[in-house]
Amino acid sequence: MSMTQQAAPAVDTPPAPGPKQSDGRTRQRPMALRLLARPEVGVFLGAVAVLVFFLFAAPPVRDGSSMANILYQSSTIGIMALPVALLMIGGEFDLSAGVAVVTSALTASMLSYQLTMNVWVGVIVALLVSLAIGAFNGWLLVKTGLPSFLVTLGTFLILQGVNLAVTKLVTGNVATDDISDMDGFSQAQKLFASTFTVGGVNVKITVVWWLVFAALATWVLLRTKYGNWIFAVGGNKHSARAVGVPVTFTKISLFMLVGFGAWFVGMHQLFSFNTVQSGEGVGQELIYIAAAVIGGCLLTGGYGSAIGPVFGAFMFGMVQQGIVYAGWNPDWFKAFLGVMLLGAVLINLWVQRTATRR
């Protein structure tokens, strides 16, 4: 071999182009299946089905004012269902959410009326009380390791008794006094319980707040580090703690978010009706939890969305008002609600299994 000759490179001939063999794990799934894998898609289909059903079964539903009533009913459930859903994604749930709404309203009403103070003082104190209740639930849970069912069941019973006993002790009645003529009432009413007109239809401000809170919760859940922490502690809190997620802070703050929701709904009730019945709120916690479950949130945590509970709350509002507009016996409401709950859960289950099937 001469000195000018070059050795041939030791490179194998490249393989001929053609379809690669795949074991299926890296295969791109169709867009329809990827959409079905979203937790809110199943409840969206269920909400559309319920809406179409009542559009035919109850013709008054087609009227704009009727739809405004349905959205208002849905918003009062949906505002609370949002923080309850975030808490469920974080692996916990709160049985005291229903009576906490009344506790907040009673605090603001009695404090303002009995001390003859501006109602905003009562509103701020009620916010602090609601956040403290949520912080207590979260702190007791992380310090003792008890299930949230036991912790919040105890809080539920405590608040139920305190609401009734303190109201009777302070007012001599089971309801608070009318605060509609007190300083600051009209300003607070504009914020929590006002009405505006769209196309000749009166719409409650709670519908706007409901959608704003839903957009905010979606952004927090999908675009922030805190949202990642919620999914992490709901999936496996020990693994989350091992990678540096502040589990204690996340759990307690989620319970405080439920407290914030209870405060907001409580203020709406107070400034809508000017007075509060101390025995109300019992059973509402199950409605909030059911709206979150129908919305695709798992009771085991680590899975769900903020948009799903919006459709879940809409289904509740649609059924509740649809039965009235259809002229049916309202005694069947709970039975119809139970059927709808089971149907929605089964549809969600089928959609998820179809979407995750390879």
Coordinates of C-alpha atoms in Angstrom, one line a residue:
M1 CA 0.0 0.0 0.0
S2 CA 1.5 3.4 -1.0
M3 CA 1.8 6.2 1.5
T4 CA -0.8 8.3 -0.4
Q5 CA -3.5 5.7 -0.2
Q6 CA -6.2 6.3 2.4
A7 CA -7.7 3.5 4.4
A8 CA -11.5 2.9 3.8
P9 CA -13.6 4.2 6.8
A10 CA -14.8 1.4 9.0
V11 CA -18.5 2.5 8.8
D12 CA -21.2 0.0 8.0
T13 CA -23.7 0.7 5.3
P14 CA -26.7 2.7 6.7
P15 CA -29.9 0.7 6.8
A16 CA -32.3 1.1 4.0
P17 CA -35.2 3.6 4.8
G18 CA -38.4 1.9 5.8
P19 CA -41.0 1.6 8.6
K20 CA -39.4 1.1 12.0
Q21 CA -40.4 -1.7 14.2
S22 CA -42.2 -0.6 17.4
D23 CA -43.5 -2.4 20.4
G24 CA -46.3 0.1 20.8
R25 CA -45.0 2.0 23.9
T26 CA -43.9 5.0 21.8
R27 CA -46.8 5.0 19.4
Q28 CA -48.5 8.3 18.9
R29 CA -52.1 8.0 20.1
P30 CA -54.9 9.6 18.1
M31 CA -56.0 13.1 19.2
A32 CA -59.5 11.9 20.0
L33 CA -58.2 9.4 22.6
R34 CA -55.8 12.1 24.0
L35 CA -58.8 14.4 24.4
L36 CA -60.9 11.7 26.1
A37 CA -58.0 11.2 28.6
R38 CA -58.7 14.7 30.0
P39 CA -60.6 14.5 33.3
E40 CA -63.2 17.1 32.3
V41 CA -64.2 15.6 28.9
G42 CA -66.5 12.9 30.4
V43 CA -68.5 15.4 32.6
F44 CA -68.7 17.8 29.7
L45 CA -70.4 15.1 27.6
G46 CA -72.7 14.4 30.5
A47 CA -73.6 18.0 31.0
V48 CA -74.4 18.4 27.3
A49 CA -76.7 15.3 27.6
V50 CA -78.5 16.6 30.7
L51 CA -78.9 20.1 29.0
V52 CA -80.4 18.6 25.8
F53 CA -82.7 16.3 27.9
F54 CA -84.2 19.3 29.8
L55 CA -84.4 21.5 26.7
F56 CA -86.9 18.9 25.3
A57 CA -88.5 17.8 28.7
A58 CA -88.9 21.3 30.1
P59 CA -89.5 24.0 27.4
P60 CA -89.3 26.9 29.8
V61 CA -85.5 26.1 30.1
R62 CA -85.1 27.6 26.6
D63 CA -85.9 31.0 28.0
G64 CA -83.0 33.3 28.8
S65 CA -84.2 34.1 32.3
S66 CA -84.6 30.4 33.1
M67 CA -81.1 29.7 32.0
A68 CA -79.9 32.7 34.2
N69 CA -81.6 31.0 37.2
I70 CA -79.9 27.7 36.4
L71 CA -76.5 29.4 36.1
Y72 CA -77.1 31.2 39.4
Q73 CA -78.0 27.9 41.1
S74 CA -74.9 26.3 39.6
S75 CA -72.6 29.1 40.6
T76 CA -73.5 28.8 44.3
I77 CA -72.5 25.2 44.2
G78 CA -69.6 25.7 41.8
I79 CA -67.8 28.4 43.8
M80 CA -67.4 25.9 46.7
A81 CA -66.8 22.9 44.4
L82 CA -63.6 24.5 43.0
P83 CA -61.6 24.5 46.3
V84 CA -63.1 21.2 47.3
A85 CA -61.9 19.8 44.0
L86 CA -58.4 21.1 44.5
L87 CA -58.4 19.6 48.0
M88 CA -59.5 16.2 46.5
I89 CA -56.7 16.4 43.9
G90 CA -54.4 16.9 46.8
G91 CA -55.6 13.7 48.3
E92 CA -58.1 15.0 51.0
F93 CA -61.7 16.1 51.4
D94 CA -63.6 18.3 53.8
L95 CA -66.9 17.3 55.4
S96 CA -67.2 20.6 57.2
A97 CA -67.4 22.7 54.0
G98 CA -71.2 23.0 54.2
V99 CA -71.6 24.2 57.7
A100 CA -68.5 26.3 57.4
V101 CA -70.4 28.5 54.9
V102 CA -73.1 29.2 57.6
T103 CA -70.5 29.7 60.3
S104 CA -68.9 32.5 58.2
A105 CA -72.2 34.2 57.5
L106 CA -73.3 34.0 61.1
T107 CA -70.0 35.5 62.3
A108 CA -70.3 38.5 60.0
S109 CA -73.9 39.1 60.7
M110 CA -73.9 38.8 64.5
L111 CA -70.6 40.7 65.0
S112 CA -71.8 43.6 62.9
Y113 CA -75.3 43.8 64.4
Q114 CA -74.5 43.1 68.0
L115 CA -71.6 45.5 68.1
T116 CA -73.3 48.0 65.8
M117 CA -70.3 48.1 63.5
N118 CA -69.8 48.6 59.8
V119 CA -70.6 45.3 58.1
W120 CA -67.1 45.3 56.5
V121 CA -65.7 44.7 59.9
G122 CA -67.8 41.6 60.2
V123 CA -66.9 40.5 56.7
I124 CA -63.2 40.7 57.4
V125 CA -63.5 38.9 60.8
A126 CA -65.6 36.2 59.1
L127 CA -62.8 35.7 56.5
L128 CA -60.2 35.3 59.3
V129 CA -62.5 32.8 61.1
S130 CA -63.0 30.8 57.9
L131 CA -59.3 30.7 57.1
A132 CA -58.6 29.6 60.7
I133 CA -61.1 26.7 60.5
G134 CA -59.4 25.5 57.3
A135 CA -55.9 26.0 58.9
F136 CA -57.1 24.0 61.9
N137 CA -58.3 21.1 59.8
G138 CA -55.1 21.0 57.8
W139 CA -52.8 21.4 60.8
L140 CA -54.6 18.6 62.8
L141 CA -54.4 16.3 59.8
V142 CA -50.7 16.7 59.1
K143 CA -49.8 16.6 62.8
T144 CA -51.8 13.5 63.7
G145 CA -51.9 11.6 60.5
L146 CA -55.6 11.0 61.0
P147 CA -57.7 10.6 57.8
S148 CA -59.4 13.8 56.6
F149 CA -62.7 12.0 57.0
L150 CA -62.3 11.8 60.8
V151 CA -60.8 15.2 61.2
T152 CA -63.4 17.1 59.2
L153 CA -66.3 15.0 60.5
G154 CA -65.3 16.2 64.0
T155 CA -65.1 19.8 62.7
F156 CA -68.5 19.4 61.0
L157 CA -70.2 18.3 64.3
I158 CA -68.4 21.1 66.3
L159 CA -69.5 23.8 63.8
Q160 CA -73.0 22.5 63.6
G161 CA -73.4 22.7 67.3
V162 CA -71.7 26.0 67.7
N163 CA -73.7 27.6 64.9
L164 CA -77.0 26.7 66.6
A165 CA -76.0 27.3 70.3
V166 CA -74.2 30.6 69.8
T167 CA -76.9 32.0 67.6
K168 CA -79.6 31.2 70.2
L169 CA -77.4 32.5 73.0
V170 CA -76.7 35.8 71.2
T171 CA -79.9 36.5 69.4
G172 CA -82.4 34.5 71.4
N173 CA -83.5 32.9 68.1
V174 CA -82.3 30.4 65.5
A175 CA -81.7 33.2 62.9
T176 CA -79.7 36.4 62.9
D177 CA -81.2 39.9 62.8
D178 CA -81.7 41.8 59.6
I179 CA -78.6 43.9 58.8
S180 CA -79.9 45.5 55.6
D181 CA -79.9 49.0 57.2
M182 CA -76.4 48.9 58.6
D183 CA -73.4 50.9 57.3
G184 CA -71.5 49.3 54.4
F185 CA -74.3 46.9 53.5
S186 CA -75.0 48.3 50.0
Q187 CA -71.3 48.2 49.1
A188 CA -70.9 44.7 50.3
Q189 CA -74.1 43.6 48.5
K190 CA -72.7 44.9 45.2
L191 CA -69.6 42.8 45.6
F192 CA -71.3 39.5 46.8
A193 CA -74.9 39.5 45.7
S194 CA -75.6 42.1 43.0
T195 CA -77.4 41.6 39.7
F196 CA -76.6 43.0 36.2
T197 CA -78.5 42.9 32.9
V198 CA -77.4 41.2 29.7
G199 CA -79.7 41.4 26.8
G200 CA -82.7 42.0 29.0
V201 CA -81.9 39.1 31.3
N202 CA -80.9 39.6 34.9
V203 CA -77.7 37.7 35.8
K204 CA -76.3 37.3 39.3
I205 CA -72.8 38.4 40.0
T206 CA -71.9 35.0 41.5
V207 CA -71.9 33.6 37.9
V208 CA -69.1 36.0 37.0
W209 CA -67.2 35.2 40.2
W210 CA -67.7 31.5 39.5
L211 CA -66.1 31.7 36.1
V212 CA -63.3 34.0 37.3
F213 CA -62.4 31.6 40.1
A214 CA -62.5 28.6 37.7
A215 CA -60.1 30.4 35.3
L216 CA -57.8 31.3 38.2
A217 CA -57.9 27.7 39.7
T218 CA -57.1 26.3 36.2
W219 CA -54.1 28.6 35.8
V220 CA -52.8 27.7 39.3
L221 CA -53.2 24.0 38.7
L222 CA -51.7 23.8 35.3
R223 CA -49.2 26.7 35.1
T224 CA -47.7 27.1 38.6
K225 CA -45.3 25.3 40.8
Y226 CA -48.1 25.2 43.5
G227 CA -50.3 23.3 41.0
N228 CA -47.5 20.6 40.6
W229 CA -47.3 20.3 44.4
I230 CA -51.1 19.7 44.6
F231 CA -50.8 16.8 42.1
A232 CA -47.7 15.5 43.8
V233 CA -49.0 15.4 47.4
G234 CA -52.3 13.8 46.1
G235 CA -50.4 11.1 44.1
N236 CA -48.0 10.1 46.8
K237 CA -47.1 12.4 49.7
H238 CA -44.0 10.4 50.7
S239 CA -42.5 10.5 47.3
A240 CA -43.5 14.2 47.0
R241 CA -41.7 15.0 50.3
A242 CA -38.6 13.0 49.1
V243 CA -38.2 15.3 46.1
G244 CA -38.6 18.5 48.1
V245 CA -42.3 19.3 47.9
P246 CA -43.6 21.1 51.0
V247 CA -46.3 18.7 51.9
T248 CA -47.4 20.3 55.1
F249 CA -47.7 23.8 53.6
T250 CA -49.6 22.4 50.6
K251 CA -52.1 20.4 52.7
I252 CA -52.8 23.2 55.1
S253 CA -53.1 25.8 52.4
L254 CA -55.6 23.6 50.4
F255 CA -57.8 23.4 53.5
M256 CA -57.6 27.2 53.9
L257 CA -58.7 27.6 50.3
V258 CA -61.8 25.7 51.2
G259 CA -62.2 28.1 54.1
F260 CA -61.9 31.0 51.6
G261 CA -64.6 29.5 49.4
A262 CA -66.9 29.0 52.5
W263 CA -66.4 32.6 53.4
F264 CA -67.3 33.9 49.9
V265 CA -70.5 31.8 49.6
G266 CA -71.4 32.7 53.2
M267 CA -71.1 36.4 52.4
H268 CA -73.3 35.8 49.3
Q269 CA -76.0 34.2 51.4
L270 CA -75.8 36.9 54.0
F271 CA -76.1 39.9 51.6
S272 CA -78.7 38.1 49.5
F273 CA -81.2 37.4 52.3
N274 CA -80.0 40.0 54.9
T275 CA -80.3 37.2 57.6
V276 CA -79.0 33.7 58.2
Q277 CA -80.6 30.5 59.5
S278 CA -78.2 28.8 61.9
G279 CA -79.3 25.3 61.0
E280 CA -78.6 25.6 57.2
G281 CA -75.6 24.1 55.4
V282 CA -76.0 20.5 56.6
G283 CA -75.7 18.1 53.6
Q284 CA -74.3 20.8 51.3
E285 CA -70.8 19.3 51.8
L286 CA -71.9 16.1 50.0
I287 CA -73.2 18.2 47.0
Y288 CA -69.8 20.0 46.7
I289 CA -67.9 16.7 46.9
A290 CA -70.3 15.1 44.4
A291 CA -69.8 18.0 41.9
A292 CA -66.1 17.5 42.2
V293 CA -66.4 13.7 41.7
I294 CA -68.7 14.1 38.7
G295 CA -66.2 16.6 37.4
G296 CA -63.6 13.9 37.2
C297 CA -61.7 14.3 40.4
L298 CA -60.6 11.0 42.1
L299 CA -61.3 10.4 45.8
T300 CA -57.9 8.8 45.9
G301 CA -56.2 12.1 44.9
G302 CA -53.6 13.0 42.3
Y303 CA -56.0 13.3 39.4
G304 CA -58.6 15.9 38.3
S305 CA -59.1 19.4 37.0
A306 CA -60.7 22.7 37.9
I307 CA -62.8 22.8 34.7
G308 CA -64.5 19.5 35.4
P309 CA -66.2 20.6 38.7
V310 CA -67.6 23.6 36.7
F311 CA -69.5 21.2 34.5
G312 CA -70.4 19.0 37.5
A313 CA -71.9 22.0 39.3
F314 CA -73.8 23.0 36.1
M315 CA -75.3 19.5 36.0
F316 CA -76.6 19.9 39.6
G317 CA -78.0 23.3 38.9
M318 CA -79.6 22.1 35.7
V319 CA -81.3 19.1 37.4
Q320 CA -82.4 21.2 40.4
Q321 CA -84.1 23.9 38.3
G322 CA -85.0 21.6 35.4
I323 CA -87.3 19.5 37.5
V324 CA -89.1 22.7 38.6
Y325 CA -89.5 24.0 35.1
A326 CA -90.7 20.5 33.9
G327 CA -93.4 20.6 36.5
W328 CA -92.4 17.3 38.0
N329 CA -92.9 16.3 41.7
P330 CA -89.8 17.8 43.5
D331 CA -89.9 14.8 45.8
W332 CA -88.1 12.9 43.1
F333 CA -85.2 15.4 43.0
K334 CA -82.8 13.4 45.2
A335 CA -83.6 10.1 43.3
F336 CA -83.0 11.8 40.0
L337 CA -79.8 13.3 41.4
G338 CA -78.6 9.9 42.5
V339 CA -79.2 8.4 39.1
M340 CA -77.4 11.3 37.5
L341 CA -74.4 10.9 39.9
L342 CA -74.1 7.1 39.1
G343 CA -74.6 7.7 35.4
A344 CA -71.9 10.4 35.3
V345 CA -69.4 8.3 37.3
L346 CA -70.0 5.4 35.0
I347 CA -69.6 7.6 31.9
N348 CA -66.4 9.0 33.3
L349 CA -65.1 5.5 34.0
W350 CA -65.9 4.3 30.5
V351 CA -64.3 7.4 28.9
Q352 CA -61.1 7.0 31.0
R353 CA -60.8 3.3 30.2
T354 CA -61.4 3.9 26.5
A355 CA -58.9 6.8 26.5
T356 CA -56.1 4.8 28.2
R357 CA -56.6 1.6 26.3
R358 CA -53.7 0.9 24.0

